[in-house]
mmCIF file of C-alpha atoms in Angstrom:
data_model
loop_
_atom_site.group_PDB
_atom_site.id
_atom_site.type_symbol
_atom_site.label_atom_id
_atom_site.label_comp_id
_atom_site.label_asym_id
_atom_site.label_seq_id
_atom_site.Cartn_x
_atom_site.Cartn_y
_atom_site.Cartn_z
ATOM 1 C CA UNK A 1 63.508 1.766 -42.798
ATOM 2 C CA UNK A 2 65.788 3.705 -40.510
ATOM 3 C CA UNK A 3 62.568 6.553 -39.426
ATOM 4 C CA UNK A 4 64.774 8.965 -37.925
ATOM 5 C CA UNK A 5 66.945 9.491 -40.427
ATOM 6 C CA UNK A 6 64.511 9.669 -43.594
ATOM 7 C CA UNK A 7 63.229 12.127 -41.206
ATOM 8 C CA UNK A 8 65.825 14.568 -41.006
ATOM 9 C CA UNK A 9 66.305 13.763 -44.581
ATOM 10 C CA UNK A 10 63.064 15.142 -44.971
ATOM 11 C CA UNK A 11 63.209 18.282 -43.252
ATOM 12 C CA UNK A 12 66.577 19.216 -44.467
ATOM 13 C CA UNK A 13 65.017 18.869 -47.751
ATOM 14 C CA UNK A 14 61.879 20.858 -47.002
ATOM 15 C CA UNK A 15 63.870 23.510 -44.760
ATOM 16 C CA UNK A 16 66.666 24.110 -47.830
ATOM 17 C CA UNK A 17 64.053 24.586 -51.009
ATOM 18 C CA UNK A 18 61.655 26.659 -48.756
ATOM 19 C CA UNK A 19 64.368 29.124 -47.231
ATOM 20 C CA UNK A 20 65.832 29.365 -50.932
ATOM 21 C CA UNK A 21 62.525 31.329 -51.457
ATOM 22 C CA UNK A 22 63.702 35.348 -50.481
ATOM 23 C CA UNK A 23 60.283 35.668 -48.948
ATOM 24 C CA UNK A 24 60.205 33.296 -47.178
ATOM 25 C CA UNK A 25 62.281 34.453 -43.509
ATOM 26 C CA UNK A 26 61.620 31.249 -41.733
ATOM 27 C CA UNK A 27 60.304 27.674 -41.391
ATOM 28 C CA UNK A 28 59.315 25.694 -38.811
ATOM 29 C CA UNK A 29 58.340 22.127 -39.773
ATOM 30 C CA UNK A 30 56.408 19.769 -37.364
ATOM 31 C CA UNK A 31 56.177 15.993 -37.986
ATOM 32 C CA UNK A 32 52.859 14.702 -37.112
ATOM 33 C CA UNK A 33 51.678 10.947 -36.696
ATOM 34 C CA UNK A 34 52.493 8.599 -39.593
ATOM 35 C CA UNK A 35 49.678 7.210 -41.228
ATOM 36 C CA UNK A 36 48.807 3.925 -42.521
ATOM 37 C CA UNK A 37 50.641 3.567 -45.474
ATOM 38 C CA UNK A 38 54.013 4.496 -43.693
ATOM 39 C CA UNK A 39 54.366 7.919 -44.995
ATOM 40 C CA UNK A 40 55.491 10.987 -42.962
ATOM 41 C CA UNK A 41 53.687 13.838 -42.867
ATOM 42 C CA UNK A 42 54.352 17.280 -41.709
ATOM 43 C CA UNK A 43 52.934 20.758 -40.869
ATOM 44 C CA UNK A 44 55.070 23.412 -41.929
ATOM 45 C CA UNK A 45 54.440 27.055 -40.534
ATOM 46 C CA UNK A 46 56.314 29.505 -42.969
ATOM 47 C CA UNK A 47 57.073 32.933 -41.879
ATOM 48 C CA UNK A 48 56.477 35.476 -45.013
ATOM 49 C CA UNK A 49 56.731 39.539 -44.816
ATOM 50 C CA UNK A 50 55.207 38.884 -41.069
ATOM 51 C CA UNK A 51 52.563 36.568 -42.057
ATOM 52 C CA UNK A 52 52.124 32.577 -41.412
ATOM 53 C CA UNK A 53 51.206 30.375 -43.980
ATOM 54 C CA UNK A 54 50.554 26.938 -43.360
ATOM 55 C CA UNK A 55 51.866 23.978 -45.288
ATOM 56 C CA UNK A 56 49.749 20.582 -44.966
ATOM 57 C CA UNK A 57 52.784 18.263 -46.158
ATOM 58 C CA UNK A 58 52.519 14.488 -46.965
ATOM 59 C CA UNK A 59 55.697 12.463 -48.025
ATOM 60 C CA UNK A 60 55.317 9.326 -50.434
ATOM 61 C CA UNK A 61 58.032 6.599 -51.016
ATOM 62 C CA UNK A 62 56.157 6.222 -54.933
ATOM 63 C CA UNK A 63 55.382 8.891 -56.980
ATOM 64 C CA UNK A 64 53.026 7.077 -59.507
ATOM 65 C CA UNK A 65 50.075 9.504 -60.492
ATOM 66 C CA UNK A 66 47.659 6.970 -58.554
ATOM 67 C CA UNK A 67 49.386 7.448 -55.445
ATOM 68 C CA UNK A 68 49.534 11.220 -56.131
ATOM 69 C CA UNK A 69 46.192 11.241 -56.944
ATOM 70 C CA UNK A 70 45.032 9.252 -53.163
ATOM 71 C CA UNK A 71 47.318 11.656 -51.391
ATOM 72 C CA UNK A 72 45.875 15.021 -53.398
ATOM 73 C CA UNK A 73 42.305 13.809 -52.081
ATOM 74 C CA UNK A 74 43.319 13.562 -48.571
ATOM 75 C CA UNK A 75 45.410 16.896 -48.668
ATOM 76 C CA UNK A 76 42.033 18.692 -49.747
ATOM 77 C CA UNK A 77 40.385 16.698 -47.005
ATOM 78 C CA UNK A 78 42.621 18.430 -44.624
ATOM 79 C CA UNK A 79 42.668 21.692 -46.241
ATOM 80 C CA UNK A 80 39.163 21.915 -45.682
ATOM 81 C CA UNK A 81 39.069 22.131 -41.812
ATOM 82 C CA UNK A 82 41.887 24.226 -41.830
ATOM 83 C CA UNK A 83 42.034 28.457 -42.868
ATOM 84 C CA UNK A 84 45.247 29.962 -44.953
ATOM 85 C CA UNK A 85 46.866 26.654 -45.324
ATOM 86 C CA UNK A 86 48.355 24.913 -48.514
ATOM 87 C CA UNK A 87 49.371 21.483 -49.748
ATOM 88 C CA UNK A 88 53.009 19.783 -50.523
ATOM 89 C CA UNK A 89 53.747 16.669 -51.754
ATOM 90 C CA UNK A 90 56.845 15.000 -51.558
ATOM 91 C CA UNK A 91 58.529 12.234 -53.638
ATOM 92 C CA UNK A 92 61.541 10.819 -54.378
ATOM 93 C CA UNK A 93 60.562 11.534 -58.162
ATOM 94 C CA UNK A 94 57.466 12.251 -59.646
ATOM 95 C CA UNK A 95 55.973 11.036 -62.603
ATOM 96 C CA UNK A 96 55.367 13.702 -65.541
ATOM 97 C CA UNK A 97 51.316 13.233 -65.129
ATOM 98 C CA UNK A 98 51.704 13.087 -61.091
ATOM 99 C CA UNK A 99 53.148 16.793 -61.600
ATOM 100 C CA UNK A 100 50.056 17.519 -64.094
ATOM 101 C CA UNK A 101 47.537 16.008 -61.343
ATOM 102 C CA UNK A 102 48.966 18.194 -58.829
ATOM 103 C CA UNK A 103 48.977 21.506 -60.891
ATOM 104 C CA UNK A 104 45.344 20.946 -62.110
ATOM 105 C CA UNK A 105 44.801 20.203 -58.628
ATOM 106 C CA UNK A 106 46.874 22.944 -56.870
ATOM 107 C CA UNK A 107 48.764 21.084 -54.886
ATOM 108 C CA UNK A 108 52.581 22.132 -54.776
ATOM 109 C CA UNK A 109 54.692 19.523 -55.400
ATOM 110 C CA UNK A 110 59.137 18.642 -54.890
ATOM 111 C CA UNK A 111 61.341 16.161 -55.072
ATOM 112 C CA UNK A 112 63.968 14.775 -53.747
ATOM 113 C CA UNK A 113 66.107 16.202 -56.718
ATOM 114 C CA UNK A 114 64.773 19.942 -55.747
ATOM 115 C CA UNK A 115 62.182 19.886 -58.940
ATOM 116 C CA UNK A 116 59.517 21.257 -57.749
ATOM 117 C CA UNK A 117 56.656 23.558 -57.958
ATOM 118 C CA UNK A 118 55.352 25.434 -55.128
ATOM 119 C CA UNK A 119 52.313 27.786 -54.995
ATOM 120 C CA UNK A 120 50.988 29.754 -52.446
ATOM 121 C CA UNK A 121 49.704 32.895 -51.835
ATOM 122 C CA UNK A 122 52.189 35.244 -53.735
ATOM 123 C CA UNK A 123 54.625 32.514 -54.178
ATOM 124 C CA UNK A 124 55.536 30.520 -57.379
ATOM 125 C CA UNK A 125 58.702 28.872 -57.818
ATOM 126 C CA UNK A 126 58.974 26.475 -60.554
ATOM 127 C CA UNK A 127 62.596 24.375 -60.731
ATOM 128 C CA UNK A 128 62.675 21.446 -63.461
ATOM 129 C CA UNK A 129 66.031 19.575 -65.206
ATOM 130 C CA UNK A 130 67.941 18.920 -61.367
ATOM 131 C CA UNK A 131 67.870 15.383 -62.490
ATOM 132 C CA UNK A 132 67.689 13.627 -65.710
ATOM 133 C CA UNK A 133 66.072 10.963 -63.355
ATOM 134 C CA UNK A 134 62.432 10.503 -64.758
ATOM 135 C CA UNK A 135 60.727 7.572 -62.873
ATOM 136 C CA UNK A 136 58.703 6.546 -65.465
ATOM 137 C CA UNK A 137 62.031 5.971 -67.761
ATOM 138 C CA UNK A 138 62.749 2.857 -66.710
ATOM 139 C CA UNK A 139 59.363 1.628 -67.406
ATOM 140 C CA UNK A 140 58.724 2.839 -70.801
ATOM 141 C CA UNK A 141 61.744 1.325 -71.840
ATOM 142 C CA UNK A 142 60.701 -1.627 -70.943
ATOM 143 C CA UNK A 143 57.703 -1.273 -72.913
ATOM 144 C CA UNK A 144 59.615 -1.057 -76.020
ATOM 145 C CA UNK A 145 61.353 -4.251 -76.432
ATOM 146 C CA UNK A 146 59.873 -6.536 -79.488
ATOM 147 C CA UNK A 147 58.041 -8.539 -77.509
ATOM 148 C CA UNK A 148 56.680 -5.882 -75.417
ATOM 149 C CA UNK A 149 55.537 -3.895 -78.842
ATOM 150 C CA UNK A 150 53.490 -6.908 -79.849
ATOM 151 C CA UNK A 151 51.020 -6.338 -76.758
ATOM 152 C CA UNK A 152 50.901 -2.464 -77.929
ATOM 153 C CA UNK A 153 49.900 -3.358 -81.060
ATOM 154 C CA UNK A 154 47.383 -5.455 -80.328
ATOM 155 C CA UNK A 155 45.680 -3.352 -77.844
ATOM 156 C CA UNK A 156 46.055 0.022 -80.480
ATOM 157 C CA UNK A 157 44.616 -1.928 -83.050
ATOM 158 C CA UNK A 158 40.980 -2.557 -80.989
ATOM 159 C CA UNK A 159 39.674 0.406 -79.677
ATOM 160 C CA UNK A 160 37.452 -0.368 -76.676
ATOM 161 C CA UNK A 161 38.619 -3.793 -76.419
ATOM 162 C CA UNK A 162 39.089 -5.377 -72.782
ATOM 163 C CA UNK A 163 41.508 -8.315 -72.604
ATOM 164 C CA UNK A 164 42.263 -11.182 -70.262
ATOM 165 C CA UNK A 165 45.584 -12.063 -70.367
ATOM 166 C CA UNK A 166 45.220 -15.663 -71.791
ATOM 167 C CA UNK A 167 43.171 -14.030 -74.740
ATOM 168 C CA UNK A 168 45.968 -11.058 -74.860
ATOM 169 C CA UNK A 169 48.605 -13.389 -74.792
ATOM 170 C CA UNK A 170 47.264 -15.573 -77.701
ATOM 171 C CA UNK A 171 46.837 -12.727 -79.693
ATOM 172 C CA UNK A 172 50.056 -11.129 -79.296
ATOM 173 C CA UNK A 173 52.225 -14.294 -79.522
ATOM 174 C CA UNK A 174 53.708 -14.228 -76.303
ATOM 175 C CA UNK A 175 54.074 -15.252 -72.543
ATOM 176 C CA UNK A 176 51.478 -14.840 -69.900
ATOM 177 C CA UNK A 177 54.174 -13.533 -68.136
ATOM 178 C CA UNK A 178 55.366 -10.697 -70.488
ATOM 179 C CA UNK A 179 51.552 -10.165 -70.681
ATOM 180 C CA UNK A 180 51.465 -9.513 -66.621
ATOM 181 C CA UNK A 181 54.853 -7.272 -66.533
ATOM 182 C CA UNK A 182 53.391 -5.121 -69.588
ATOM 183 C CA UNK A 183 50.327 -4.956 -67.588
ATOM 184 C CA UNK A 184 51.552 -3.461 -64.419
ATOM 185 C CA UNK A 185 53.652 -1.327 -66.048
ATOM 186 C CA UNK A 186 50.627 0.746 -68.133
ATOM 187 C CA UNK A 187 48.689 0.277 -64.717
ATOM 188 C CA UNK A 188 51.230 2.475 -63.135
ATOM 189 C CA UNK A 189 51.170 4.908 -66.199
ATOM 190 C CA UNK A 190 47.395 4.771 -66.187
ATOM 191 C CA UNK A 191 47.264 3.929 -69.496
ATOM 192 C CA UNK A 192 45.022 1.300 -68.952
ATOM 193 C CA UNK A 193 42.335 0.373 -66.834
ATOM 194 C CA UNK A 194 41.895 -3.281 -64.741
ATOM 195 C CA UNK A 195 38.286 -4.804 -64.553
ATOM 196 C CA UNK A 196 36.427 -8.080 -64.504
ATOM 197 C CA UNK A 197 36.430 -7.816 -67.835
ATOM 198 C CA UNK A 198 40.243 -7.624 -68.274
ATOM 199 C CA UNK A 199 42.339 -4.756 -69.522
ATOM 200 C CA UNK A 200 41.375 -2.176 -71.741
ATOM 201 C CA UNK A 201 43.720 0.785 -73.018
ATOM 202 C CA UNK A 202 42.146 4.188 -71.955
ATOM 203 C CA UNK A 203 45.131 6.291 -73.219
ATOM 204 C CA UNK A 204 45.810 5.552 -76.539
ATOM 205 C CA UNK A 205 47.144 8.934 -77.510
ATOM 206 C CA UNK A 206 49.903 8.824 -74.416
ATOM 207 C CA UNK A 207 50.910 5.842 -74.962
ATOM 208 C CA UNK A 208 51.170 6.557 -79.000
ATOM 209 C CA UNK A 209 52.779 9.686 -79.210
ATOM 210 C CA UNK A 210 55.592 8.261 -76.399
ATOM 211 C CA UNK A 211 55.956 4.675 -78.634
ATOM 212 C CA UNK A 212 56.640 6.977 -81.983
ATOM 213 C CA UNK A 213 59.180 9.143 -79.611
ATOM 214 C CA UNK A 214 61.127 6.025 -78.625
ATOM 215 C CA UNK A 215 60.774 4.510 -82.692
ATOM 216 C CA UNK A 216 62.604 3.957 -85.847
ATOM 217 C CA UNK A 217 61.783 2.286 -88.938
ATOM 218 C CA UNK A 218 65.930 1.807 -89.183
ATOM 219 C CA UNK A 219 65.247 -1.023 -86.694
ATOM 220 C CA UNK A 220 64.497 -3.242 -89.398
ATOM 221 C CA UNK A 221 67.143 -4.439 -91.611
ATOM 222 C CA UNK A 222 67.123 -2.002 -95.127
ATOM 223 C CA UNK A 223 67.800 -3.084 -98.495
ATOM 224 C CA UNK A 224 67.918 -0.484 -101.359
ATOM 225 C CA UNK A 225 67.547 -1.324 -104.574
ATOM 226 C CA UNK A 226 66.759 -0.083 -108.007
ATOM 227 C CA UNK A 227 64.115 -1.659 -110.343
ATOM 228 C CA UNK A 228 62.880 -0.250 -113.885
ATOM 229 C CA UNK A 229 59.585 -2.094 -113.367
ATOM 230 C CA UNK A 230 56.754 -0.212 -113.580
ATOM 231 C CA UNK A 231 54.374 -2.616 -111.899
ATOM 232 C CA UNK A 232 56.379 -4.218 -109.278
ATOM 233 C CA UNK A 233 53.924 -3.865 -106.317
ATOM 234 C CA UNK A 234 52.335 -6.706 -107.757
ATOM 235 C CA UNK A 235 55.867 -8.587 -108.817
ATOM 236 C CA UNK A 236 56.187 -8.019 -105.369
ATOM 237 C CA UNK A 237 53.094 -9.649 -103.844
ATOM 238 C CA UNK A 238 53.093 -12.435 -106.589
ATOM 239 C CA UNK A 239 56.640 -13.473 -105.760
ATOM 240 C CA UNK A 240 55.912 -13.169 -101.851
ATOM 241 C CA UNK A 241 52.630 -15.753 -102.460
ATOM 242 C CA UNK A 242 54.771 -17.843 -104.430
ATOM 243 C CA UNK A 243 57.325 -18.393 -101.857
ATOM 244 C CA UNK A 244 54.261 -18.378 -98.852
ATOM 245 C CA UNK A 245 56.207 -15.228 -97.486
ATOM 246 C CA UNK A 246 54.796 -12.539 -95.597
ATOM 247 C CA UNK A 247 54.757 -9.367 -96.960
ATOM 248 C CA UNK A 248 53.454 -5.809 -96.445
ATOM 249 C CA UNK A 249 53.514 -2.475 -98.074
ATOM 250 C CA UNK A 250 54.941 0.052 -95.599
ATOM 251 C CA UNK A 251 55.455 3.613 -95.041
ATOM 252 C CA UNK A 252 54.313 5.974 -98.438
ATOM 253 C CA UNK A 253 53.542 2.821 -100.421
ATOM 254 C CA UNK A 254 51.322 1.586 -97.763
ATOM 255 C CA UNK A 255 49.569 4.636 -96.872
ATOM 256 C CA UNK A 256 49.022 5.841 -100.230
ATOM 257 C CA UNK A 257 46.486 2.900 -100.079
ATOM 258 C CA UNK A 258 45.073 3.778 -96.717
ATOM 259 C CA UNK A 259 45.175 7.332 -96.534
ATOM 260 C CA UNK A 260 47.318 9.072 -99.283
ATOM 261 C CA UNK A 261 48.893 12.241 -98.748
ATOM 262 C CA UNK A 262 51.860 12.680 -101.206
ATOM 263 C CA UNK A 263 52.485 10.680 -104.106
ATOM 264 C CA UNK A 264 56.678 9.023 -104.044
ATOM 265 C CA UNK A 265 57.620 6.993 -106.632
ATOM 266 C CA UNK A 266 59.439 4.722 -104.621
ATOM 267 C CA UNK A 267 58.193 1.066 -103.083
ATOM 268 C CA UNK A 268 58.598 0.436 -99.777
ATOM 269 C CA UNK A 269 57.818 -2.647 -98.363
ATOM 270 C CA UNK A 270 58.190 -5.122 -95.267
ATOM 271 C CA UNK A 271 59.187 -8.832 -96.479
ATOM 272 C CA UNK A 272 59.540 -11.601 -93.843
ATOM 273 C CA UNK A 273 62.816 -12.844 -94.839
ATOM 274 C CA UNK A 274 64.848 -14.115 -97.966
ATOM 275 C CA UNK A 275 65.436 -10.847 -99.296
ATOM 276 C CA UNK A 276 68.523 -11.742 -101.419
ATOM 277 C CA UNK A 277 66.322 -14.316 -103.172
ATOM 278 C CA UNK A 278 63.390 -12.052 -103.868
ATOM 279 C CA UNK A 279 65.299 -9.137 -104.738
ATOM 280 C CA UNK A 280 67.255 -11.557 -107.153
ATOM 281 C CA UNK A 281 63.616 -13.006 -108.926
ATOM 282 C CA UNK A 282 62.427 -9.957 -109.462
ATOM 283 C CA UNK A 283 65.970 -8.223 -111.120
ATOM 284 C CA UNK A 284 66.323 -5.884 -108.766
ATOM 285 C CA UNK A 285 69.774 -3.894 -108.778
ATOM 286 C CA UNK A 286 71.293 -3.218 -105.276
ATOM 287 C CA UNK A 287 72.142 0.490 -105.069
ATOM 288 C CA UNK A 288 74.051 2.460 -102.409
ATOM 289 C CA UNK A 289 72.008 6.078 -103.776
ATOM 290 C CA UNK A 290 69.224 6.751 -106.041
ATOM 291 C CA UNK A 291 67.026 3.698 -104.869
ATOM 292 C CA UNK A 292 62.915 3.376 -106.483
ATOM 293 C CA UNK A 293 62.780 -0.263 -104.103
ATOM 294 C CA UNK A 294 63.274 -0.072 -99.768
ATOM 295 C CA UNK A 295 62.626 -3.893 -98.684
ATOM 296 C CA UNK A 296 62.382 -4.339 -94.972
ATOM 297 C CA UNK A 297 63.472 -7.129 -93.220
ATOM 298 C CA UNK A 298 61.457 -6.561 -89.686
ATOM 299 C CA UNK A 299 63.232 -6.894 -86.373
ATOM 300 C CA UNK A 300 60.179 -8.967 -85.102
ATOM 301 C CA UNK A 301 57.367 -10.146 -86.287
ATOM 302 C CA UNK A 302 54.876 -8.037 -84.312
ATOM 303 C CA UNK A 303 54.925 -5.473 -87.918
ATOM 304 C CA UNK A 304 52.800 -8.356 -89.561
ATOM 305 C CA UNK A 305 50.062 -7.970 -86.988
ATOM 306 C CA UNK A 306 46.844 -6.370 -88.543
ATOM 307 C CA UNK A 307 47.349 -6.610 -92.033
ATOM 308 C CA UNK A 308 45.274 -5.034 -94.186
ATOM 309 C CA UNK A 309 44.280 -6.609 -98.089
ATOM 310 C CA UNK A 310 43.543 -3.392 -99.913
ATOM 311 C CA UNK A 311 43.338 -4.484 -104.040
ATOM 312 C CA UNK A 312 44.773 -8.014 -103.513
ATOM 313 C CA UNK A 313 47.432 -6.411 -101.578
ATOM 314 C CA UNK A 314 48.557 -6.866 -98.070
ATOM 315 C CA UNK A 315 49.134 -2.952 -96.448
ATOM 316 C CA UNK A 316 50.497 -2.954 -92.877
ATOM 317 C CA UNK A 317 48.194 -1.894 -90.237
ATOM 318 C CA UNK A 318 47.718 1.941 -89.649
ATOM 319 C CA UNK A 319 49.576 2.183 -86.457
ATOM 320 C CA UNK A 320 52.649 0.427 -87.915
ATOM 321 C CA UNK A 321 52.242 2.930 -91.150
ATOM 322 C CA UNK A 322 51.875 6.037 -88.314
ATOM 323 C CA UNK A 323 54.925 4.747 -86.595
ATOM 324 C CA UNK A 324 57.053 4.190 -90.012
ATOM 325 C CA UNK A 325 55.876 7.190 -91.335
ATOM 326 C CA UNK A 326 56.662 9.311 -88.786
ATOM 327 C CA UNK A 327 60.321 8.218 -88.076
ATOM 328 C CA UNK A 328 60.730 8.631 -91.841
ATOM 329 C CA UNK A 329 62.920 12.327 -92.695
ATOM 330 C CA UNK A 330 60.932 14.565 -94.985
ATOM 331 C CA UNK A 331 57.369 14.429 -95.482
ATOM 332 C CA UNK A 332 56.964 11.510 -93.152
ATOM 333 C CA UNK A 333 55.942 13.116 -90.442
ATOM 334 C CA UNK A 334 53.218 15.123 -92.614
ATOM 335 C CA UNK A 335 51.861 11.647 -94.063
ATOM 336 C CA UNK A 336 51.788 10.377 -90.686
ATOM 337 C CA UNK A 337 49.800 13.296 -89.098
ATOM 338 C CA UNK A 338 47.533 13.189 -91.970
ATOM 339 C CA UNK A 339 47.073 9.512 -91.595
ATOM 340 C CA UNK A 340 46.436 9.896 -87.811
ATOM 341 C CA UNK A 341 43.558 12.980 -88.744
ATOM 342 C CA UNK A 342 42.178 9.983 -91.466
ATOM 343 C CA UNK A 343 42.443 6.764 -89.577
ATOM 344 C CA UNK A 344 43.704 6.604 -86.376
ATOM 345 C CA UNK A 345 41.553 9.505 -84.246
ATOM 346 C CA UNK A 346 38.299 8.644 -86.112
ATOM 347 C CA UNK A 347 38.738 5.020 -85.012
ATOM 348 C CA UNK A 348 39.392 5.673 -81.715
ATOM 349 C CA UNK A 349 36.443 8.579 -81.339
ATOM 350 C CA UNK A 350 34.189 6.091 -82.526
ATOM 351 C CA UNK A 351 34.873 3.779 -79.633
#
């Protein structure tokens, strides 16, 4: 790490956002001793309408809300011992909750970008969208790969669960390894929490509400069709059992068993695979408009998980019905919140 230069770095970034400030008529920055983690800090002095305020400044190389949250601790340590003075935090990005820890905690806050928020005295500049650089981007995306979704679902679907990662892994269906990487990456979020006892998901709302922002039910393979049987739910089902297929009613069809809202006279269902042949048993016309049947073929197998037998037949779990539901134009996103209110928060509260 070349010191000197991230240094000036540093201070050409403090010195340009703080002089931006008309107030502000000068700014004299002083590095002090780095500290044990390797981060620079400063002491800023900023001449405003011929008073000195004082900046307590600490620089981190991460900023994850758990480093934000060590370094807001020892700024108010400082602050403390110290009259008229403020604290700054400086990343090269900063998580969305690292800027909520800091507001709730008033700390000011900028990054390397020139986002920033900074608060003091009668100050308050606010400056968001200089990047489209969010740090936790990469990671969420990450989380949303088949695979990946298979861990989610398993930890939405047991409230107040903690999980070892063999026992996780099992569950799931998949690697140790993809169990670890999913791991560190809600660590960092703080979605989850680490004990003896394993992991346990402490944020299920976060973590829901940005899975159904990054979700479609189009993933899944769609076949329309048109049927002028009244009872082919159980067609359906029969055929499915017949053939030792998985199946599971989805979306409206699902939730009107679960937690009906509106009443659509139109089947929607997930079937494992051999579509063509099903559809063909139970006479269903393929349509291009005007369809009564929507089978799903499912990108991966992780939509099975939690199945639900509700009058001999097999519903898909509330959080894939909440997901579905709410990628689904119309009143999806009204049978989804009204599933949530019915299923999902009571679940959770009671955990």
């Amino acid at each position: 790490m070349e010191t000197n230069k991230d240094d000036r770095r540093i201070q050409e970034l403090l010195r340009k956002n703080l002089l931006a400030i008309p107030l502000i008529n000068s700014v004299d920055i002083q590095p002090t001793a780095k500290d044990q983690q390797g981060a620079e800090d400063y002491r800023v002095m900023l001449g405003v309408s011929g008073e000195d305020i004082h900046l307590i400044v600490e620089v981190l190389g991460n900023g994850e809300p758990r480093y934000v949250r060590q370094s807001i601790s020892k700024i108010h340590e400082w602050l403390q011992r110290m009259d008229h003075a403020y604290g700054l935090i400086v990343a090269p990005a900063l998580f969305d909750k690292s800027a909520a820890l800091c507001r709730e905690a008033g700390i000011s806050y900028l990054d390397f970008s020139g986002n920033c928020r900074l608060s003091f005295q009668n100050i308050y500049i606010e400056r968001t969208g200089n990047s489209d650089l969010r740090p936790e981007k990469k990671l969420l995306k990450s989380l949303y790969y088949p695979k990946a979704e298979r861990i989610l679902r398993v930890l939405l679907a047991n409230p107040g669960r903690s999980w070892k990662t063999e026992a996780l892994a099992r569950e799931a269906g998949v690697s140790i390894g993809m169990v670890f990487k999913v791991k560190q990456h809600l660590l960092k979020l703080e979605w989850v929490r680490d004990s003896r006892d394993g992991m346990q998901l402490i944020a299920w709302r976060e973590l829901l509400e940005d899975w159904k922002r990054n979700y479609t039910y189009q993933k899944n393979h769609i076949s329309q069709f048109y049927s002028l049987d009244n009872g082919i739910e159980q067609e359906l089902a029969k055929v499915c059992s017949n053939r030792n297929l998985r199946y599971a009613m989805a979306l409206f069809t699902g939730a009107a068993r679960v937690a009906p809202y509106t009443r659509i006279k139109q089947l929607f269902a997930y079937v494992e695979k051999d579509v063509t042949l099903i559809s063909s048993e139970l006479d269903l016309k393929p349509v291009d408009s005007g369809a009564n049947v929507t089978l799903l073929t499912p990108y991966d197998q992780g939509v099975f998980y939690g199945l639900q037998k509700i009058d001999g037949l097999m519903i898909a779990s509330p959080v894939q019905l909440y997901l579905d539901l709410n990628s689904y134009k119309g009143r999806g996103e009204e049978a989804a919140q009204f599933l949530f209110d019915k299923i999902l928060e009571p679940l959770w509260s009671a955990n």
